[in-house]
Coordinates of N, CA and C in Angstrom, one line a residue:
M1 N 211.8 -35.4 -6.1 CA 210.5 -35.0 -5.8 C 210.4 -33.4 -5.7
T2 N 209.4 -32.8 -6.3 CA 209.4 -31.4 -6.3 C 208.3 -30.9 -5.4
N3 N 208.5 -29.7 -4.9 CA 207.6 -29.1 -3.9 C 206.7 -28.0 -4.6
E4 N 206.7 -28.1 -6.0 CA 205.9 -27.2 -6.7 C 204.4 -27.3 -6.5
K5 N 203.8 -26.1 -6.2 CA 202.4 -26.1 -5.9 C 201.6 -26.0 -7.2
T6 N 200.4 -26.6 -7.2 CA 199.6 -26.5 -8.4 C 198.3 -25.8 -8.0
Y7 N 197.7 -25.1 -9.0 CA 196.5 -24.4 -8.9 C 195.5 -24.8 -10.0
Q8 N 194.2 -24.7 -9.7 CA 193.3 -25.1 -10.7 C 192.4 -23.9 -11.1
T9 N 192.2 -23.7 -12.4 CA 191.4 -22.6 -12.9 C 189.9 -23.0 -12.8
Q10 N 189.0 -22.1 -13.0 CA 187.6 -22.4 -13.0 C 187.2 -23.4 -14.1
S11 N 188.0 -23.4 -15.2 CA 187.7 -24.3 -16.2 C 188.3 -25.7 -16.0
G12 N 189.1 -25.8 -14.9 CA 189.6 -27.1 -14.6 C 191.1 -27.3 -15.0
R13 N 191.6 -26.3 -15.7 CA 193.0 -26.4 -16.1 C 194.0 -26.3 -14.9
V14 N 195.0 -27.1 -14.9 CA 195.9 -27.1 -13.7 C 197.1 -26.3 -14.1
L15 N 197.4 -25.3 -13.2 CA 198.6 -24.4 -13.3 C 199.6 -24.7 -12.3
T16 N 200.8 -24.8 -12.6 CA 201.9 -25.0 -11.7 C 202.5 -23.6 -11.3
D17 N 203.4 -23.6 -10.3 CA 204.1 -22.3 -10.0 C 204.8 -21.7 -11.2
D18 N 205.4 -22.5 -12.0 CA 206.0 -22.0 -13.3 C 205.0 -21.4 -14.2
D19 N 203.8 -22.0 -14.3 CA 202.8 -21.4 -15.2 C 202.4 -20.0 -14.6
V20 N 202.2 -19.9 -13.3 CA 201.8 -18.7 -12.7 C 202.9 -17.6 -12.9
E21 N 204.1 -18.0 -12.7 CA 205.2 -17.1 -12.9 C 205.3 -16.6 -14.4
S22 N 205.0 -17.5 -15.3 CA 205.0 -17.1 -16.7 C 203.9 -16.1 -17.0
I23 N 202.7 -16.4 -16.5 CA 201.6 -15.5 -16.6 C 201.9 -14.1 -16.0
A24 N 202.5 -14.1 -14.9 CA 202.9 -12.8 -14.2 C 203.9 -12.0 -15.1
V25 N 204.9 -12.7 -15.6 CA 205.8 -12.0 -16.5 C 205.1 -11.4 -17.7
E26 N 204.2 -12.2 -18.3 CA 203.5 -11.7 -19.5 C 202.7 -10.5 -19.1
V27 N 202.0 -10.5 -18.0 CA 201.2 -9.3 -17.6 C 202.1 -8.1 -17.4
E28 N 203.2 -8.3 -16.7 CA 204.1 -7.2 -16.4 C 204.8 -6.6 -17.6
T29 N 205.0 -7.4 -18.7 CA 205.7 -6.9 -19.8 C 204.8 -6.6 -21.1
T30 N 203.5 -6.8 -21.0 CA 202.6 -6.6 -22.1 C 201.8 -5.3 -21.8
D31 N 201.7 -4.5 -22.8 CA 200.9 -3.3 -22.7 C 199.4 -3.5 -22.9
Y32 N 198.7 -4.0 -21.9 CA 197.3 -4.3 -22.1 C 196.5 -3.0 -22.0
D33 N 195.4 -2.9 -22.8 CA 194.5 -1.8 -22.8 C 193.4 -2.2 -21.7
V34 N 193.6 -1.6 -20.5 CA 192.7 -1.9 -19.4 C 191.2 -1.6 -19.7
E35 N 190.9 -0.6 -20.5 CA 189.5 -0.2 -20.8 C 188.9 -1.3 -21.7
V36 N 189.7 -1.9 -22.6 CA 189.2 -2.9 -23.4 C 188.9 -4.2 -22.6
L37 N 189.8 -4.5 -21.7 CA 189.6 -5.6 -20.8 C 188.4 -5.5 -19.9
R38 N 188.2 -4.3 -19.4 CA 187.0 -4.0 -18.6 C 185.7 -4.1 -19.4
A39 N 185.8 -3.7 -20.6 CA 184.6 -3.7 -21.5 C 184.1 -5.1 -21.8
R40 N 185.0 -6.1 -21.8 CA 184.6 -7.5 -22.1 C 183.8 -8.0 -21.0
R41 N 182.6 -8.5 -21.3 CA 181.7 -9.1 -20.3 C 181.6 -10.6 -20.5
R42 N 181.5 -11.2 -19.4 CA 181.3 -12.7 -19.4 C 179.8 -12.9 -19.0
G43 N 179.4 -14.1 -19.3 CA 178.0 -14.5 -18.9 C 177.0 -14.2 -20.0
R44 N 175.8 -14.2 -19.6 CA 174.7 -14.0 -20.5 C 174.7 -12.6 -21.0
P45 N 174.3 -12.4 -22.2 CA 174.2 -11.0 -22.7 C 172.9 -10.4 -22.1
P46 N 172.9 -9.1 -21.9 CA 171.8 -8.4 -21.2 C 170.6 -8.5 -22.2
M47 N 169.4 -8.5 -21.5 CA 168.1 -8.5 -22.3 C 167.4 -7.2 -21.9
G48 N 167.4 -6.2 -22.7 CA 166.8 -5.0 -22.4 C 167.8 -4.0 -21.7
S49 N 167.2 -3.0 -21.2 CA 168.1 -1.9 -20.6 C 168.3 -2.0 -19.1
E50 N 167.7 -3.0 -18.5 CA 167.9 -3.1 -17.0 C 168.0 -4.6 -16.7
P51 N 168.5 -4.9 -15.5 CA 168.6 -6.3 -15.1 C 167.2 -7.0 -15.0
L52 N 167.2 -8.3 -15.3 CA 166.0 -9.0 -15.2 C 165.8 -9.5 -13.8
E53 N 164.5 -9.8 -13.5 CA 164.2 -10.4 -12.2 C 163.9 -11.8 -12.3
V54 N 164.3 -12.6 -11.4 CA 163.9 -14.0 -11.3 C 162.6 -14.2 -10.6
V55 N 161.7 -14.9 -11.2 CA 160.4 -15.1 -10.5 C 160.1 -16.6 -10.5
T56 N 159.8 -17.0 -9.3 CA 159.6 -18.5 -9.1 C 158.1 -18.7 -9.1
V57 N 157.7 -19.7 -9.9 CA 156.3 -20.1 -10.1 C 156.2 -21.6 -10.0
R58 N 155.2 -22.0 -9.2 CA 154.9 -23.4 -9.1 C 153.9 -23.8 -10.2
I59 N 154.3 -24.9 -11.0 CA 153.4 -25.4 -12.0 C 153.3 -26.9 -11.9
E60 N 152.3 -27.5 -12.5 CA 152.1 -28.9 -12.4 C 153.0 -29.6 -13.5
A61 N 153.3 -30.8 -13.3 CA 154.2 -31.6 -14.2 C 153.8 -31.6 -15.6
E62 N 152.5 -31.7 -15.9 CA 152.1 -31.7 -17.3 C 152.4 -30.4 -18.0
L63 N 152.1 -29.3 -17.3 CA 152.4 -28.0 -17.9 C 153.9 -27.8 -18.1
R64 N 154.7 -28.2 -17.2 CA 156.2 -28.2 -17.3 C 156.6 -29.0 -18.5
A65 N 156.1 -30.2 -18.7 CA 156.4 -31.0 -19.8 C 156.0 -30.3 -21.2
A66 N 154.8 -29.7 -21.2 CA 154.4 -29.0 -22.4 C 155.3 -27.8 -22.7
I67 N 155.7 -27.1 -21.7 CA 156.6 -26.0 -21.9 C 158.0 -26.5 -22.5
S68 N 158.5 -27.5 -21.9 CA 159.8 -28.1 -22.4 C 159.7 -28.6 -23.8
A69 N 158.6 -29.2 -24.1 CA 158.4 -29.7 -25.5 C 158.3 -28.6 -26.5
R70 N 157.6 -27.5 -26.1 CA 157.4 -26.4 -27.0 C 158.8 -25.7 -27.2
A71 N 159.5 -25.6 -26.1 CA 160.8 -24.9 -26.2 C 161.7 -25.7 -27.2
E72 N 161.7 -27.0 -27.0 CA 162.6 -27.9 -27.9 C 162.1 -27.8 -29.3
K73 N 160.8 -27.9 -29.5 CA 160.2 -27.8 -30.9 C 160.6 -26.5 -31.6
D74 N 160.5 -25.4 -30.9 CA 160.7 -24.1 -31.5 C 162.2 -23.6 -31.4
G75 N 163.1 -24.5 -30.7 CA 164.5 -24.1 -30.6 C 164.6 -22.9 -29.7
M76 N 163.8 -22.9 -28.6 CA 163.9 -21.8 -27.6 C 164.3 -22.3 -26.3
T77 N 164.6 -21.4 -25.4 CA 164.8 -21.9 -24.0 C 163.5 -21.9 -23.3
V78 N 163.4 -22.7 -22.2 CA 162.2 -22.7 -21.4 C 161.9 -21.3 -20.9
S79 N 162.8 -20.6 -20.5 CA 162.6 -19.2 -20.0 C 162.0 -18.3 -21.1
S80 N 162.5 -18.4 -22.3 CA 161.9 -17.6 -23.4 C 160.5 -18.0 -23.7
V81 N 160.2 -19.3 -23.6 CA 158.8 -19.7 -23.7 C 157.9 -19.1 -22.7
H82 N 158.4 -19.1 -21.4 CA 157.6 -18.4 -20.3 C 157.4 -17.0 -20.7
R83 N 158.5 -16.2 -21.0 CA 158.3 -14.8 -21.3 C 157.4 -14.5 -22.5
E84 N 157.5 -15.3 -23.5 CA 156.6 -15.1 -24.7 C 155.1 -15.4 -24.3
A85 N 154.9 -16.5 -23.6 CA 153.5 -16.8 -23.2 C 152.9 -15.7 -22.3
L86 N 153.7 -15.2 -21.4 CA 153.2 -14.1 -20.5 C 153.0 -12.8 -21.4
R87 N 153.9 -12.5 -22.3 CA 153.7 -11.3 -23.1 C 152.3 -11.4 -23.9
Q88 N 152.1 -12.6 -24.5 CA 150.9 -12.8 -25.3 C 149.6 -12.8 -24.4
F89 N 149.7 -13.4 -23.2 CA 148.5 -13.4 -22.3 C 148.2 -12.0 -21.8
L90 N 149.2 -11.3 -21.5 CA 149.1 -9.9 -20.9 C 149.0 -8.8 -22.0
D91 N 149.3 -9.2 -23.2 CA 149.3 -8.2 -24.3 C 150.4 -7.1 -24.1
V92 N 151.6 -7.6 -23.7 CA 152.7 -6.7 -23.5 C 153.7 -6.9 -24.5
P93 N 154.1 -5.8 -25.3 CA 155.1 -6.0 -26.3 C 156.5 -6.3 -25.8
E94 N 157.3 -6.9 -26.6 CA 158.7 -7.2 -26.2 C 159.4 -5.9 -26.1
S95 N 160.2 -5.8 -25.0 CA 161.0 -4.6 -24.8 C 162.1 -4.5 -25.8
A96 N 162.5 -3.3 -26.1 CA 163.5 -3.1 -27.1 C 164.9 -3.3 -26.6

């Protein structure tokens, strides 16, 4: 029986002590370009030049269903339907 500890990554991959040691050796012996690594972004790509704000709105079930149906029909996200509808209603152009 082994006393090897295991770790789990965010994606669910299980790492053993040997895996962690192997990764550590790779990091110590590889010449990584830190600026390139820092430049890589995870998550959603930015929309526009500044962070977006989350706005909570209460809507009735029928309106929610209509928005979802429109999003599916047009291949859009529900949020993009909200933004487009507000832009049209308020006559505000899409930001660059």
